[in-house]
Amino acid sequence: MRSPSRVLPIILVLYFILSMASPSLSCVIPCESEINLRLYLHQIAAGSGTNQVAIVASNQPAGFGTTAVNDWTVIDGPNPGTATIVARTKGMHVQADVGGPGWFNYFSMVFEDARGRGSSFEVTGMNRAQGGEMAIIGGTGEFAMARGTIKYRSLANPPPGQSIKELNIHGFYVKPAGTIAGPAAI
């Protein structure tokens, strides 16, 4: 019988030989791909094209407890008049900061563009007026098992009743079987 100290190197050598022969063996866990996107979230709280509605009103200071549903558009440029819709965020937000304003968001960012059609990021976190960060806690389709962050900042001088936020999305996801892994950027 061989000593344990001699068996381990043999196993490692065999593993590396097999991983070179078959790409599917090169990752101990499913291989992840990285994604970096710069997109823009367009909220319309009032006026034509409203894409959020308060469903629970609050008489508390700073509107604490107000709850709204949203179907915000995610576009590929800062100007809603000339940009293309890439995705929609379907979910809810709650005024969850007693001192306000501080909205807790939870939504699915469902992609509509050719590359990610029907795939989603599942997102949660606090939405502050000027900027901050939210977490990508999952994903579906092309972005299965996603994880990452969305850093955002509000753009100055949006149209009345609207808000436009620049989103810097950085995440990792597991490519579905039968696709080629690699970095992606839009």
XYZ file of N, CA and C in Angstrom:
558
model
N 0.837 -1.174 0.000
C 0.000 0.000 0.000
C 0.887 1.244 0.000
N 0.478 2.213 -0.819
C 1.253 3.452 -0.910
C 0.950 4.356 0.272
N 1.920 5.144 0.644
C 1.697 6.072 1.756
C 0.834 7.235 1.270
N 0.016 7.829 2.153
C -0.851 8.939 1.767
C -0.082 10.111 1.165
N 1.148 10.325 1.578
C 1.917 11.461 1.058
C 2.299 11.257 -0.406
N 2.272 10.013 -0.920
C 2.610 9.745 -2.316
C 1.353 9.688 -3.185
N 0.186 9.449 -2.611
C -1.050 9.317 -3.377
C -1.558 10.689 -3.837
N -1.469 11.684 -2.997
C -1.980 13.010 -3.324
C -1.337 13.591 -4.585
N -0.006 13.557 -4.733
C 0.582 14.086 -5.974
C 0.100 13.335 -7.213
N -0.110 12.047 -7.103
C -0.599 11.269 -8.243
C -2.010 11.716 -8.616
N -2.856 11.930 -7.625
C -4.232 12.391 -7.878
C -4.218 13.760 -8.533
N -3.372 14.667 -8.053
C -3.299 16.002 -8.633
C -2.821 15.963 -10.083
N -1.828 15.154 -10.372
C -1.334 15.025 -11.746
C -2.435 14.485 -12.654
N -3.161 13.468 -12.204
C -4.262 12.918 -13.001
C -5.363 13.956 -13.227
N -5.670 14.720 -12.205
C -6.691 15.765 -12.335
C -6.287 16.769 -13.411
N -5.037 17.249 -13.371
C -4.599 18.234 -14.351
C -4.560 17.651 -15.760
N -4.195 16.417 -15.915
C -4.208 15.776 -17.231
C -5.641 15.689 -17.756
N -6.560 15.270 -16.910
C -7.955 15.160 -17.325
C -8.567 16.532 -17.609
N -8.215 17.542 -16.833
C -8.787 18.869 -17.056
C -8.309 19.468 -18.370
N -7.103 19.120 -18.823
C -6.635 19.591 -20.121
C -7.361 18.863 -21.247
N -7.733 17.635 -21.036
C -8.410 16.852 -22.057
C -9.876 17.249 -22.205
N -10.510 17.697 -21.140
C -11.930 18.043 -21.177
C -12.157 19.369 -20.466
N -12.590 20.410 -21.220
C -12.820 21.705 -20.584
C -13.854 21.642 -19.461
N -14.786 20.706 -19.528
C -15.813 20.628 -18.486
C -15.235 20.211 -17.143
N -14.031 19.661 -17.136
C -13.407 19.259 -15.884
C -12.468 20.331 -15.327
N -12.327 21.446 -16.030
C -11.364 22.453 -15.604
C -11.835 23.293 -14.431
N -13.118 23.258 -14.098
C -13.632 23.996 -12.947
C -14.184 23.012 -11.936
N -13.799 23.189 -10.694
C -14.329 22.340 -9.643
C -15.809 22.650 -9.455
N -16.161 23.958 -9.480
C -17.561 24.377 -9.471
C -17.839 24.935 -10.865
N -19.105 25.117 -11.243
C -19.374 25.660 -12.577
C -18.615 26.967 -12.805
N -18.048 27.109 -13.991
C -17.250 28.300 -14.304
C -18.126 29.544 -14.336
N -17.607 30.625 -13.785
C -18.339 31.881 -13.760
C -17.842 32.802 -14.864
N -18.742 33.632 -15.326
C -18.409 34.701 -16.261
C -18.621 36.021 -15.540
N -17.888 37.034 -15.971
C -17.991 38.353 -15.371
C -18.745 39.270 -16.324
N -19.493 40.199 -15.768
C -20.215 41.168 -16.588
C -20.045 42.553 -15.993
N -19.838 43.533 -16.863
C -19.754 44.945 -16.485
C -20.649 45.715 -17.440
N -21.640 46.396 -16.897
C -22.580 47.151 -17.710
C -22.718 48.568 -17.163
N -22.885 49.533 -18.052
C -23.278 50.887 -17.644
C -24.615 51.143 -18.331
N -25.661 51.211 -17.512
C -27.013 51.433 -18.000
C -27.641 52.560 -17.189
N -28.880 52.924 -17.534
C -29.550 54.055 -16.890
C -30.971 53.656 -16.513
N -31.315 53.891 -15.256
C -32.637 53.594 -14.726
C -33.501 54.845 -14.854
N -34.671 54.701 -15.480
C -35.553 55.844 -15.718
C -36.846 55.656 -14.938
N -37.037 56.479 -13.903
C -38.237 56.455 -13.071
C -39.125 57.629 -13.470
N -40.427 57.359 -13.607
C -41.392 58.420 -13.878
C -42.461 58.319 -12.800
N -42.387 59.216 -11.822
C -43.303 59.188 -10.680
C -44.601 59.927 -10.949
N -44.590 60.851 -11.906
C -45.788 61.642 -12.184
C -45.789 62.062 -13.647
N -46.985 62.247 -14.188
C -47.112 62.717 -15.564
C -47.276 61.570 -16.540
N -47.075 61.878 -17.806
C -47.246 60.901 -18.883
C -46.219 59.773 -18.775
N -46.685 58.551 -18.923
C -45.776 57.397 -18.893
C -45.385 56.946 -17.506
N -46.143 57.316 -16.484
C -45.819 56.930 -15.106
C -45.483 55.439 -15.031
N -44.362 55.116 -14.384
C -43.962 53.698 -14.277
C -43.753 53.254 -12.825
N -44.398 53.964 -11.906
C -44.445 53.543 -10.505
C -45.719 54.106 -9.884
N -46.311 53.341 -8.969
C -47.558 53.749 -8.335
C -47.508 53.396 -6.859
N -47.840 54.360 -6.000
C -47.934 54.086 -4.563
C -49.177 53.244 -4.311
N -49.011 52.130 -3.598
C -50.157 51.270 -3.289
C -50.535 51.330 -1.811
N -49.600 51.806 -0.972
C -49.868 52.007 0.451
C -49.335 53.387 0.802
N -50.238 54.262 1.230
C -49.836 55.605 1.633
C -49.531 55.605 3.129
N -48.794 56.609 3.568
C -48.442 56.715 4.978
C -48.584 58.163 5.430
N -49.079 58.335 6.650
C -49.133 59.684 7.213
C -48.017 59.898 8.229
N -47.045 59.005 8.245
C -45.898 59.114 9.142
C -44.932 60.186 8.633
N -44.100 60.743 9.518
C -43.089 61.703 9.062
C -42.213 61.083 7.968
N -41.874 61.883 6.980
C -41.044 61.484 5.833
C -41.701 60.386 5.001
N -43.007 60.137 5.208
C -43.697 59.110 4.427
C -43.295 57.701 4.788
N -42.688 57.537 5.968
C -42.217 56.219 6.412
C -43.333 55.177 6.244
N -43.029 54.086 5.547
C -43.989 53.008 5.324
C -44.690 53.062 3.985
N -44.563 54.172 3.252
C -45.171 54.248 1.929
C -44.598 53.125 1.067
N -45.482 52.443 0.347
C -45.077 51.310 -0.486
C -45.555 51.545 -1.913
N -44.695 51.256 -2.882
C -45.031 51.460 -4.287
C -44.571 50.261 -5.117
N -45.252 50.059 -6.234
C -44.820 49.058 -7.207
C -44.165 49.801 -8.364
N -43.243 49.141 -9.039
C -42.549 49.794 -10.141
C -42.347 48.865 -11.337
N -42.301 49.498 -12.496
C -41.946 48.864 -13.760
C -41.052 49.864 -14.491
N -39.929 50.229 -13.821
C -39.019 51.230 -14.358
C -38.314 50.695 -15.596
N -37.985 51.585 -16.510
C -37.224 51.170 -17.684
C -35.732 51.321 -17.404
N -34.957 50.442 -17.994
C -33.500 50.499 -17.955
C -33.067 50.706 -19.398
N -32.365 51.806 -19.646
C -32.024 52.211 -21.005
C -30.511 52.257 -21.199
N -30.089 52.327 -22.476
C -28.656 52.262 -22.775
C -27.961 53.618 -22.846
N -28.674 54.692 -22.538
C -28.072 56.022 -22.535
C -28.807 56.938 -21.580
N -28.233 58.082 -21.244
C -28.832 58.959 -20.242
C -30.039 59.761 -20.734
N -30.279 59.811 -22.033
C -31.391 60.580 -22.583
C -32.544 59.647 -22.954
N -33.630 59.637 -22.167
C -34.751 58.730 -22.452
C -35.355 58.917 -23.842
N -35.245 60.115 -24.418
C -35.817 60.378 -25.734
C -35.092 59.689 -26.871
N -33.803 59.373 -26.675
C -33.022 58.759 -27.761
C -32.479 57.379 -27.406
N -32.623 56.966 -26.158
C -32.059 55.688 -25.709
C -32.982 54.525 -26.052
N -32.407 53.331 -26.033
C -33.140 52.095 -26.276
C -33.370 51.385 -24.949
N -34.562 50.826 -24.777
C -34.853 50.055 -23.566
C -34.108 48.727 -23.636
N -33.323 48.444 -22.593
C -32.547 47.213 -22.488
C -33.243 46.232 -21.543
N -33.866 46.764 -20.486
C -34.493 45.916 -19.466
C -35.568 46.727 -18.751
N -36.313 46.047 -17.906
C -37.291 46.693 -17.028
C -37.093 46.136 -15.625
N -37.261 47.008 -14.624
C -37.183 46.554 -13.237
C -38.601 46.424 -12.713
N -38.988 45.226 -12.421
C -40.341 44.934 -11.962
C -40.267 44.518 -10.503
N -40.867 45.348 -9.631
C -40.788 45.039 -8.216
C -41.472 46.070 -7.367
N -40.931 46.266 -6.179
C -41.524 47.178 -5.209
C -40.435 47.988 -4.518
N -40.858 49.109 -3.937
C -39.972 49.891 -3.080
C -40.790 50.464 -1.935
N -40.133 50.498 -0.759
C -40.782 50.912 0.482
C -39.945 52.012 1.126
N -40.600 53.084 1.560
C -39.896 54.151 2.278
C -39.576 53.579 3.655
N -38.317 53.187 3.852
C -37.921 52.429 5.043
C -36.932 53.174 5.926
N -36.891 54.486 5.800
C -35.975 55.300 6.601
C -36.802 56.336 7.355
N -36.868 56.214 8.675
C -37.681 57.116 9.490
C -37.299 58.573 9.230
N -36.012 58.836 9.041
C -35.555 60.194 8.765
C -35.767 60.608 7.321
N -35.944 59.634 6.432
C -36.200 59.810 5.005
C -35.210 60.727 4.306
N -35.172 60.740 2.993
C -35.747 59.675 2.192
C -34.773 58.509 2.067
N -35.274 57.333 2.107
C -34.484 56.119 1.950
C -35.414 54.983 1.573
N -35.371 54.620 0.329
C -36.282 53.601 -0.192
C -35.584 52.254 -0.267
N -36.229 51.228 0.284
C -35.726 49.860 0.161
C -36.338 49.268 -1.100
N -35.474 48.841 -2.039
C -35.915 48.278 -3.322
C -35.748 46.771 -3.342
N -36.645 46.103 -3.995
C -36.463 44.701 -4.354
C -37.184 44.501 -5.677
N -36.399 44.071 -6.676
C -36.980 43.938 -8.015
C -36.204 42.934 -8.851
N -36.862 42.503 -9.920
C -36.226 41.698 -10.959
C -35.920 42.636 -12.116
N -34.658 42.698 -12.524
C -34.274 43.458 -13.702
C -34.338 42.473 -14.872
N -35.438 42.531 -15.618
C -35.697 41.573 -16.688
C -35.242 42.181 -18.014
N -34.290 41.499 -18.661
C -33.697 42.015 -19.895
C -34.594 41.752 -21.092
N -34.638 42.745 -22.002
C -35.445 42.661 -23.207
C -34.599 42.721 -24.469
N -33.299 43.008 -24.346
C -32.442 43.111 -25.528
C -32.137 41.725 -26.070
N -31.559 41.657 -27.258
C -31.324 40.383 -27.937
C -30.435 39.439 -27.129
N -29.411 39.954 -26.480
C -28.461 39.096 -25.774
C -29.071 38.438 -24.544
N -29.837 39.187 -23.767
C -30.313 38.658 -22.493
C -31.807 38.455 -22.395
N -32.515 38.508 -23.513
C -33.981 38.463 -23.513
C -34.536 37.410 -22.557
N -35.334 37.880 -21.591
C -35.975 37.002 -20.619
C -35.116 36.662 -19.415
N -33.826 36.928 -19.471
C -32.934 36.676 -18.334
C -33.094 37.808 -17.327
N -32.702 37.555 -16.080
C -32.878 38.605 -15.077
C -31.766 38.617 -14.042
N -31.643 39.786 -13.407
C -30.893 39.940 -12.179
C -31.929 40.160 -11.085
N -31.735 39.548 -9.940
C -32.585 39.793 -8.780
C -31.813 40.765 -7.893
N -32.426 41.922 -7.583
C -31.709 43.028 -6.955
C -32.426 43.468 -5.679
N -31.656 43.841 -4.679
C -32.216 44.376 -3.438
C -31.243 45.396 -2.844
N -31.788 46.347 -2.094
C -30.936 47.314 -1.410
C -31.605 48.652 -1.237
N -30.914 49.551 -0.552
C -31.431 50.891 -0.280
C -31.153 51.816 -1.458
N -32.138 52.631 -1.769
C -32.042 53.624 -2.829
C -32.065 54.997 -2.181
N -30.936 55.652 -2.177
C -30.811 57.002 -1.615
C -30.938 58.016 -2.747
N -31.238 59.245 -2.416
C -31.492 60.267 -3.423
C -30.309 60.489 -4.368
N -29.098 60.611 -3.844
C -27.966 60.976 -4.690
C -27.192 59.784 -5.258
N -27.090 58.702 -4.494
C -26.332 57.566 -4.981
C -26.137 56.529 -3.909
N -25.594 55.392 -4.309
C -25.359 54.308 -3.377
C -25.073 53.012 -4.111
N -25.433 51.914 -3.452
C -25.113 50.596 -3.985
C -26.205 49.611 -3.581
N -26.562 48.730 -4.510
C -27.518 47.662 -4.252
C -26.845 46.337 -4.598
N -27.396 45.240 -4.089
C -26.807 43.919 -4.292
C -27.572 43.132 -5.346
N -26.830 42.447 -6.206
C -27.410 41.444 -7.099
C -27.335 40.143 -6.319
N -28.489 39.565 -6.005
C -28.521 38.389 -5.135
C -28.923 37.113 -5.876
N -29.063 37.190 -7.184
C -29.419 36.018 -7.966
C -29.673 36.422 -9.402
N -30.000 35.437 -10.204
C -30.285 35.701 -11.598
C -30.890 34.483 -12.265
N -31.423 34.699 -13.457
C -32.038 33.610 -14.218
C -31.559 33.651 -15.662
N -31.818 32.563 -16.385
C -31.489 32.507 -17.811
C -30.010 32.684 -18.054
N -29.669 33.602 -18.948
C -28.277 33.897 -19.287
C -27.458 34.265 -18.056
N -28.106 34.841 -17.034
C -27.407 35.298 -15.839
C -27.702 34.412 -14.628
N -27.799 33.107 -14.853
C -28.115 32.159 -13.776
C -27.131 32.309 -12.616
N -27.670 32.251 -11.416
C -26.897 32.296 -10.175
C -26.002 33.533 -10.076
N -26.506 34.668 -10.547
C -25.713 35.908 -10.530
C -25.481 36.396 -9.109
N -24.381 37.116 -8.955
C -24.058 37.803 -7.701
C -23.219 39.012 -8.081
N -23.385 40.081 -7.330
C -22.601 41.268 -7.639
C -23.201 42.506 -7.024
N -22.838 43.656 -7.585
C -23.320 44.936 -7.069
C -23.743 45.852 -8.215
N -24.618 46.770 -7.869
C -24.997 47.849 -8.777
C -24.730 49.150 -8.032
N -23.724 49.875 -8.479
C -23.452 51.201 -7.927
C -24.211 52.196 -8.792
N -24.857 53.152 -8.145
C -25.670 54.092 -8.903
C -25.450 55.510 -8.403
N -25.764 56.450 -9.300
C -25.756 57.863 -8.936
C -26.849 58.554 -9.737
N -27.495 59.522 -9.100
C -28.557 60.278 -9.757
C -27.949 61.314 -10.691
N -28.513 61.427 -11.884
C -28.067 62.444 -12.825
C -28.782 63.759 -12.511
N -28.102 64.853 -12.757
C -28.649 66.184 -12.471
C -29.687 66.582 -13.513
N -30.634 67.399 -13.106
C -31.624 68.041 -13.959
C -32.493 67.091 -14.783
N -33.105 66.089 -14.153
C -34.028 65.245 -14.917
C -35.320 66.024 -15.197
N -36.135 65.561 -16.133
C -37.429 66.219 -16.367
C -38.271 66.193 -15.089
N -39.212 67.145 -14.915
C -40.061 67.184 -13.716
C -40.797 65.854 -13.496
N -40.830 65.392 -12.234
C -41.508 64.151 -11.883
C -40.743 62.897 -12.259
N -39.497 63.058 -12.700
C -38.703 61.921 -13.144
C -37.355 61.872 -12.429
N -36.726 60.705 -12.521
C -35.383 60.502 -11.979
C -34.637 59.606 -12.954
N -33.387 59.936 -13.206
C -32.535 59.095 -14.054
C -31.285 58.777 -13.251
N -31.009 57.489 -13.109
C -29.841 57.046 -12.351
C -28.894 56.288 -13.273
N -27.607 56.629 -13.203
C -26.591 55.865 -13.908
C -26.306 54.619 -13.077
N -26.390 53.449 -13.703
C -26.131 52.175 -13.024
C -24.813 51.596 -13.510
N -23.912 51.309 -12.602
C -22.673 50.607 -12.929
C -22.791 49.217 -12.323
N -23.062 48.251 -13.211
C -23.348 46.878 -12.808
C -22.079 46.047 -12.938
N -21.717 45.383 -11.857
C -20.563 44.475 -11.874
C -21.007 43.181 -11.224
N -20.944 42.095 -11.991
C -21.410 40.837 -11.442
C -20.722 39.626 -12.028
N -21.046 38.509 -11.449
C -20.570 37.207 -11.893
C -21.780 36.293 -12.006
N -21.744 35.388 -12.964
C -22.853 34.462 -13.159
C -22.325 33.179 -13.785
N -23.132 32.147 -13.722
C -22.752 30.859 -14.288
C -23.392 30.741 -15.661
N -22.576 30.544 -16.686
C -23.095 30.410 -18.045
C -23.944 29.151 -18.137
N -25.117 29.234 -18.785
C -25.922 28.027 -18.980
C -25.156 26.997 -19.808
N -25.471 25.729 -19.605
C -24.813 24.650 -20.355
C -24.953 24.888 -21.858
N -23.885 24.572 -22.598
C -23.925 24.695 -24.039
C -23.538 26.057 -24.575
N -23.085 26.985 -23.696
C -22.624 28.286 -24.160
C -21.150 28.435 -23.838
N -20.524 29.368 -24.470
C -19.088 29.607 -24.266
C -18.919 30.678 -23.202
N -18.158 30.375 -22.152
C -17.936 31.324 -21.062
C -16.965 32.395 -21.507
N -17.122 33.583 -20.956
C -16.194 34.666 -21.232
C -16.732 35.968 -20.724
N -15.903 37.010 -20.654
C -16.373 38.288 -20.151
C -17.359 38.917 -21.115
N -18.278 39.685 -20.569
C -19.279 40.360 -21.394
C -19.366 41.811 -20.994
N -19.616 42.653 -21.950
C -19.818 44.068 -21.673
C -20.802 44.604 -22.684
N -21.656 45.486 -22.226
C -22.613 46.135 -23.124
C -22.313 47.608 -23.106
